[in-house]
mmCIF file of C-alpha atoms and ligand atoms in Angstrom:
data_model
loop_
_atom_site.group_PDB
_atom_site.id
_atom_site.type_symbol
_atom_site.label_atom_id
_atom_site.label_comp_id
_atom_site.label_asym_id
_atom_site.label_seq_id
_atom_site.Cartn_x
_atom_site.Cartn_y
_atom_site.Cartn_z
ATOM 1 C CA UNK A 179 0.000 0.000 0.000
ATOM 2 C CA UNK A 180 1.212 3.703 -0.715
ATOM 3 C CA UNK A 181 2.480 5.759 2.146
ATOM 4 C CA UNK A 182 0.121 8.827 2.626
ATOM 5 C CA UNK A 183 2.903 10.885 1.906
ATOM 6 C CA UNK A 184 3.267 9.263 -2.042
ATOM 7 C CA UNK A 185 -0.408 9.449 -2.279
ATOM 8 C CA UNK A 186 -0.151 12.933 -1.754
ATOM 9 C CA UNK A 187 2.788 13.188 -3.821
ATOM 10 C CA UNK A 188 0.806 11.308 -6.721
ATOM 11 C CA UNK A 189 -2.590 13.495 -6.301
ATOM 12 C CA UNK A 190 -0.799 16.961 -6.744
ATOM 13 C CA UNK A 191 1.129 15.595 -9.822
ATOM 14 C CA UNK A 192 -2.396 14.673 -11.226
ATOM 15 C CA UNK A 193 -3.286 17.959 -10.006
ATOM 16 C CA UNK A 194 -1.076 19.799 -11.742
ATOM 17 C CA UNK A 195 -0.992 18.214 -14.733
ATOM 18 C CA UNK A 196 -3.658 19.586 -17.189
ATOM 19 C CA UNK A 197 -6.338 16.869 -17.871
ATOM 20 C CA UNK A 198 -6.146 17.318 -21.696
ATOM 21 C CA UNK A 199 -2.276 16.236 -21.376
ATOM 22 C CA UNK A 200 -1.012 19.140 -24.098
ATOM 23 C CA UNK A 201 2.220 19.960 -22.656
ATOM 24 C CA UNK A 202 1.864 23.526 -23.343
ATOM 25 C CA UNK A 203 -0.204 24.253 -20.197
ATOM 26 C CA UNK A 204 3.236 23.546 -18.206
ATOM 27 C CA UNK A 205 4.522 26.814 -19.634
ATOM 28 C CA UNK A 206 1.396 28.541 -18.288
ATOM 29 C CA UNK A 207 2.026 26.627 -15.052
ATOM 30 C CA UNK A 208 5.671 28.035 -14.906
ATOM 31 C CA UNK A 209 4.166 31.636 -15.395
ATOM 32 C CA UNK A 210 1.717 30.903 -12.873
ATOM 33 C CA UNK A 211 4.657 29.693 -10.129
ATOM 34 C CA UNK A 212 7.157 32.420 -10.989
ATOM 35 C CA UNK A 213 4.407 35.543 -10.127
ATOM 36 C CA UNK A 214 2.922 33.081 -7.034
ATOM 37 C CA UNK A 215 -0.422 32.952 -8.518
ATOM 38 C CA UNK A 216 -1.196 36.460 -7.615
ATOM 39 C CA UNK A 217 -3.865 38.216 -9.431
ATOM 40 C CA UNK A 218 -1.862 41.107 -10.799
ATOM 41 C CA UNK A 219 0.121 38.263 -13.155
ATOM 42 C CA UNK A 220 -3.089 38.304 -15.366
ATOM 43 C CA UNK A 221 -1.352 40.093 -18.073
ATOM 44 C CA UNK A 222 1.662 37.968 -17.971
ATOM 45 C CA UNK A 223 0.097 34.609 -17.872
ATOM 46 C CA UNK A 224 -2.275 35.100 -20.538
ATOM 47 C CA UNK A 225 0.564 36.617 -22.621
ATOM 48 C CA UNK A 226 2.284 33.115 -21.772
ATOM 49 C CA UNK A 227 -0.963 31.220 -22.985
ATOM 50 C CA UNK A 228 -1.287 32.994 -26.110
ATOM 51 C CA UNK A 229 1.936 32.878 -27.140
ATOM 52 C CA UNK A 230 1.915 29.115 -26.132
ATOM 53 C CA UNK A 231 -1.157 28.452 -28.286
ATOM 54 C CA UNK A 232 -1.172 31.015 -30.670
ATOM 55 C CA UNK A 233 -4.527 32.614 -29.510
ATOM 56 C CA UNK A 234 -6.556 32.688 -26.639
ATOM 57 C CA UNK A 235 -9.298 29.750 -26.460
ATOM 58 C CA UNK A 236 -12.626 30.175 -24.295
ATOM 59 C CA UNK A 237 -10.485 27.105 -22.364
ATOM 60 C CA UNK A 238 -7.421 28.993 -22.121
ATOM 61 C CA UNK A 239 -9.626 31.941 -20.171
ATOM 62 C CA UNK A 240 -11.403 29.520 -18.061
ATOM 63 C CA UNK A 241 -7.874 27.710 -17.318
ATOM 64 C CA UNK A 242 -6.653 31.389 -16.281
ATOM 65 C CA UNK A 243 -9.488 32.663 -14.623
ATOM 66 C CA UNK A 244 -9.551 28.851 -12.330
ATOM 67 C CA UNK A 245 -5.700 29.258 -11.762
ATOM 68 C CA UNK A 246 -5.789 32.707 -10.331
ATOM 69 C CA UNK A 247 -9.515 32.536 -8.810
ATOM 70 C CA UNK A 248 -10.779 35.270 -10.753
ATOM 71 C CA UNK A 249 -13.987 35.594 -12.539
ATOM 72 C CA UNK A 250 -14.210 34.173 -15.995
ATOM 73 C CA UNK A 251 -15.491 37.703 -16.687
ATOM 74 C CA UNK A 252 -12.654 40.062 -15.478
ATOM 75 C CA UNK A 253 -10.385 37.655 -17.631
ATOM 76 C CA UNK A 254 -12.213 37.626 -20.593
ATOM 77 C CA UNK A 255 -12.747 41.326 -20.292
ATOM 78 C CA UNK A 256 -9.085 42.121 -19.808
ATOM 79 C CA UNK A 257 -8.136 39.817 -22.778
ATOM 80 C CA UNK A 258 -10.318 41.350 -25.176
ATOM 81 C CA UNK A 259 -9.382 45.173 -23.894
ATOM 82 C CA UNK A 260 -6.018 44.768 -25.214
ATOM 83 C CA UNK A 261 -5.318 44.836 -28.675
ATOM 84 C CA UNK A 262 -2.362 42.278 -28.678
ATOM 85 C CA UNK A 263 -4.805 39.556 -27.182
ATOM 86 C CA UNK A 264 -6.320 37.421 -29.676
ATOM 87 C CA UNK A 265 -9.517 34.943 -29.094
ATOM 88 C CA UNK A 266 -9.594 33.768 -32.660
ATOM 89 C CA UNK A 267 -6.931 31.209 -34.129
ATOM 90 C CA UNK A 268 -4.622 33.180 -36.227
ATOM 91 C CA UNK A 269 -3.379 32.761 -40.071
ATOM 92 C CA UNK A 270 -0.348 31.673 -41.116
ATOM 93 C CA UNK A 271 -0.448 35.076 -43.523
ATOM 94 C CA UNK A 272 -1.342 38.154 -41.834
ATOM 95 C CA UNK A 273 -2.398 41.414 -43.677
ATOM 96 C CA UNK A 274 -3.630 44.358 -42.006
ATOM 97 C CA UNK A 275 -5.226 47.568 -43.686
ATOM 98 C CA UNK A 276 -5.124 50.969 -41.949
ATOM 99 C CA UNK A 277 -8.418 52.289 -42.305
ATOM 100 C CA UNK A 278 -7.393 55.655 -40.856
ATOM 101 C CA UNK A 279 -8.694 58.602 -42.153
ATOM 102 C CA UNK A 280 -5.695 58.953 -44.478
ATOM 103 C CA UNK A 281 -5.570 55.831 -45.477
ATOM 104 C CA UNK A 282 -9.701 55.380 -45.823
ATOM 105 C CA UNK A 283 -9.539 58.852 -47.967
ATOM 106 C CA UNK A 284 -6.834 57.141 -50.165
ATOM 107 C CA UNK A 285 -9.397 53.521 -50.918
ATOM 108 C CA UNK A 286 -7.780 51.171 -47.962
ATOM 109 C CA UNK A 287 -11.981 50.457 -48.178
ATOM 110 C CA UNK A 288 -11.511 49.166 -51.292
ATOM 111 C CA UNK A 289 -8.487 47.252 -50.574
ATOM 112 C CA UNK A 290 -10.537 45.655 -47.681
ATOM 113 C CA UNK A 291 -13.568 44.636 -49.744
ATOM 114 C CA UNK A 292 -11.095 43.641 -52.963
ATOM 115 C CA UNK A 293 -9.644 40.716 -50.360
ATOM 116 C CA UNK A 294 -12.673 39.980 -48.697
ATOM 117 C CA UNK A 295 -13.863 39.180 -51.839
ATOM 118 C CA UNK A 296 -11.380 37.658 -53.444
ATOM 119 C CA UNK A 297 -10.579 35.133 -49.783
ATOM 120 C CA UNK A 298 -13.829 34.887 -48.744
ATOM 121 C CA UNK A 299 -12.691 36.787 -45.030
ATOM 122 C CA UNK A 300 -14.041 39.364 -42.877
ATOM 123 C CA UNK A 301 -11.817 41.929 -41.312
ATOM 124 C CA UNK A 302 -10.950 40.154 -38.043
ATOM 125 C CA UNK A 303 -11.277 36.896 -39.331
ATOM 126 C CA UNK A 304 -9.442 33.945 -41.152
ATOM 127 C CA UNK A 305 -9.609 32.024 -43.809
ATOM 128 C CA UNK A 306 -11.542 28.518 -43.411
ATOM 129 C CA UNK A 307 -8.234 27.049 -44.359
ATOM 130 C CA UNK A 308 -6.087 28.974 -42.080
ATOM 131 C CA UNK A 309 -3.696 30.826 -44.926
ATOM 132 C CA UNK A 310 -4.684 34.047 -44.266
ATOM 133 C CA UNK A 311 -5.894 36.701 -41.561
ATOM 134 C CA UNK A 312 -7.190 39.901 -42.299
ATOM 135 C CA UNK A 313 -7.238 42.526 -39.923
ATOM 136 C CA UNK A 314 -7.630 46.555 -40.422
ATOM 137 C CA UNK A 315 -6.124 48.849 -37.981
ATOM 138 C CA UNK A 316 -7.000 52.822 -36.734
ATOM 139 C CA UNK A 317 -3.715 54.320 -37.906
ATOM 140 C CA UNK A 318 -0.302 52.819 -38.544
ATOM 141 C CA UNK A 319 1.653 55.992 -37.634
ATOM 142 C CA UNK A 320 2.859 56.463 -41.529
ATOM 143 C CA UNK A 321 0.101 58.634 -42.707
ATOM 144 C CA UNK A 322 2.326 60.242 -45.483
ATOM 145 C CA UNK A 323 2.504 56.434 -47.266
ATOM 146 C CA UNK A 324 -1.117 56.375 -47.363
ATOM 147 C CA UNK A 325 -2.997 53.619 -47.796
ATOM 148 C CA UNK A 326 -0.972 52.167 -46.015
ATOM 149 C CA UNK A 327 -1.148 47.518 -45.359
ATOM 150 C CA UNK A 328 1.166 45.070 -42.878
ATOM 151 C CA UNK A 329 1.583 42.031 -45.248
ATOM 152 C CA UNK A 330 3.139 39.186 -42.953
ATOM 153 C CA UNK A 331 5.352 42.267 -40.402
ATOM 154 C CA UNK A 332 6.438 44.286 -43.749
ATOM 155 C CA UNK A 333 4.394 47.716 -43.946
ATOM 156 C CA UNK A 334 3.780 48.440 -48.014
ATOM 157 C CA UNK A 335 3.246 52.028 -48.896
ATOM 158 C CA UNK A 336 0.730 53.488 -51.325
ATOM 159 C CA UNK A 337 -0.838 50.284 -51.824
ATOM 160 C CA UNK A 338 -3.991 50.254 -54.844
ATOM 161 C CA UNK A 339 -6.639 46.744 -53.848
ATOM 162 C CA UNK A 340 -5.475 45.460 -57.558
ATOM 163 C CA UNK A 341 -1.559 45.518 -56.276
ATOM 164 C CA UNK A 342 -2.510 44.271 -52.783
ATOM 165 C CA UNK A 343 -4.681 41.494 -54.334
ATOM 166 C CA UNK A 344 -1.584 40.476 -56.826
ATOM 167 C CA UNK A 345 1.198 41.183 -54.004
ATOM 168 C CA UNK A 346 -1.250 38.978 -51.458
ATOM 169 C CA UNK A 347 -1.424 36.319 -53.898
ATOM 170 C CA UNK A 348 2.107 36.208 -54.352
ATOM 171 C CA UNK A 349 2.428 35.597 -50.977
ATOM 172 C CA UNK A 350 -0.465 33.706 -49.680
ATOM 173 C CA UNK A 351 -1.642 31.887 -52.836
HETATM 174 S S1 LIG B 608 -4.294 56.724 -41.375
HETATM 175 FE FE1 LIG B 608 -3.278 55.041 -42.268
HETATM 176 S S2 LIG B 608 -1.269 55.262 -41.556
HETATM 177 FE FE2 LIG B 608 -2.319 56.855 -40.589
#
């Protein structure tokens, strides 16, 4: 029979092991341990999770929210305050359109509608099969270049929707 001190031993392992097994909720774990489970790590452990998984699932929140005993609420409301939190799963190509007043002045609308029509994608979406996200942003700080798109982290200047839809093609397919 076990001592009571290896049963213990073998209930927190199955404690802290995440019942779905992925091994990527050990890196949240070590975020967790290293801020002591306080509440003020919020930010930091669901910066861990998403860049663990990519995005941030309705069970990544409710993981969070357990782990620090907050409300499923206040997590789900500070993940979707920030702009560098993501709930949806993310492309493998990224393009984002400035729809700043520049930029919208200048036919980033038409850029937006020439892809959504062309990928079948909403801003803030991605495609069914995962090539490509498409995301439009307030301003991009380079007015001047107007309109202005992020293609996969490189900004393109003076961009027309027929050379974004040829340049996005090029890239995405
Ligand atoms: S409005 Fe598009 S970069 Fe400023």
């Amino acid at each position: 029979m076990a001592s009571p001190t290896a049963a213990v031993r073998t209930k927190r392992r199955a404690d802290d092991e995440h019942p779905s097994g992925d091994p990527r909720f050990a890196l949240i774990d070590r975020t967790l341990k290293r801020f002591q489970y306080q509440q003020d790590a919020l930010i930091e452990v669901l910066h861990t999770a998403q860049e663990a998984f990519g995005f941030l699932s309705d069970d990544l929140l409710i993981y969070v929210a357990h782990q620090l005993k907050l409300p499923l609420s206040w997590v789900y409301g500070v993940a979707t305050f920030y702009h560098f939190f993501t709930l949806k799963p993310q492309g493998q190509h990224n393009c984002i359109v400035c729809m700043g007043t520049a930029c919208y002045v200048k036919r980033a609308a038409e850029i937006v509608a020439a892809l959504q029509k062309e990928y079948g994608v909403a801003p803030g979406e991605t495609t069914r099969d995962g090539l490509l996200s498409l995301a439009t942003a307030r301003c991009l700080g380079s007015c001047g270049l107007a309109p202005v798109l992020v293609l996969d982290g490189e900004v393109l200047p003076r961009e027309t929707p027929e050379g974004t839809l040829a340049r996005v093609k090029q890239q995405v397919g």
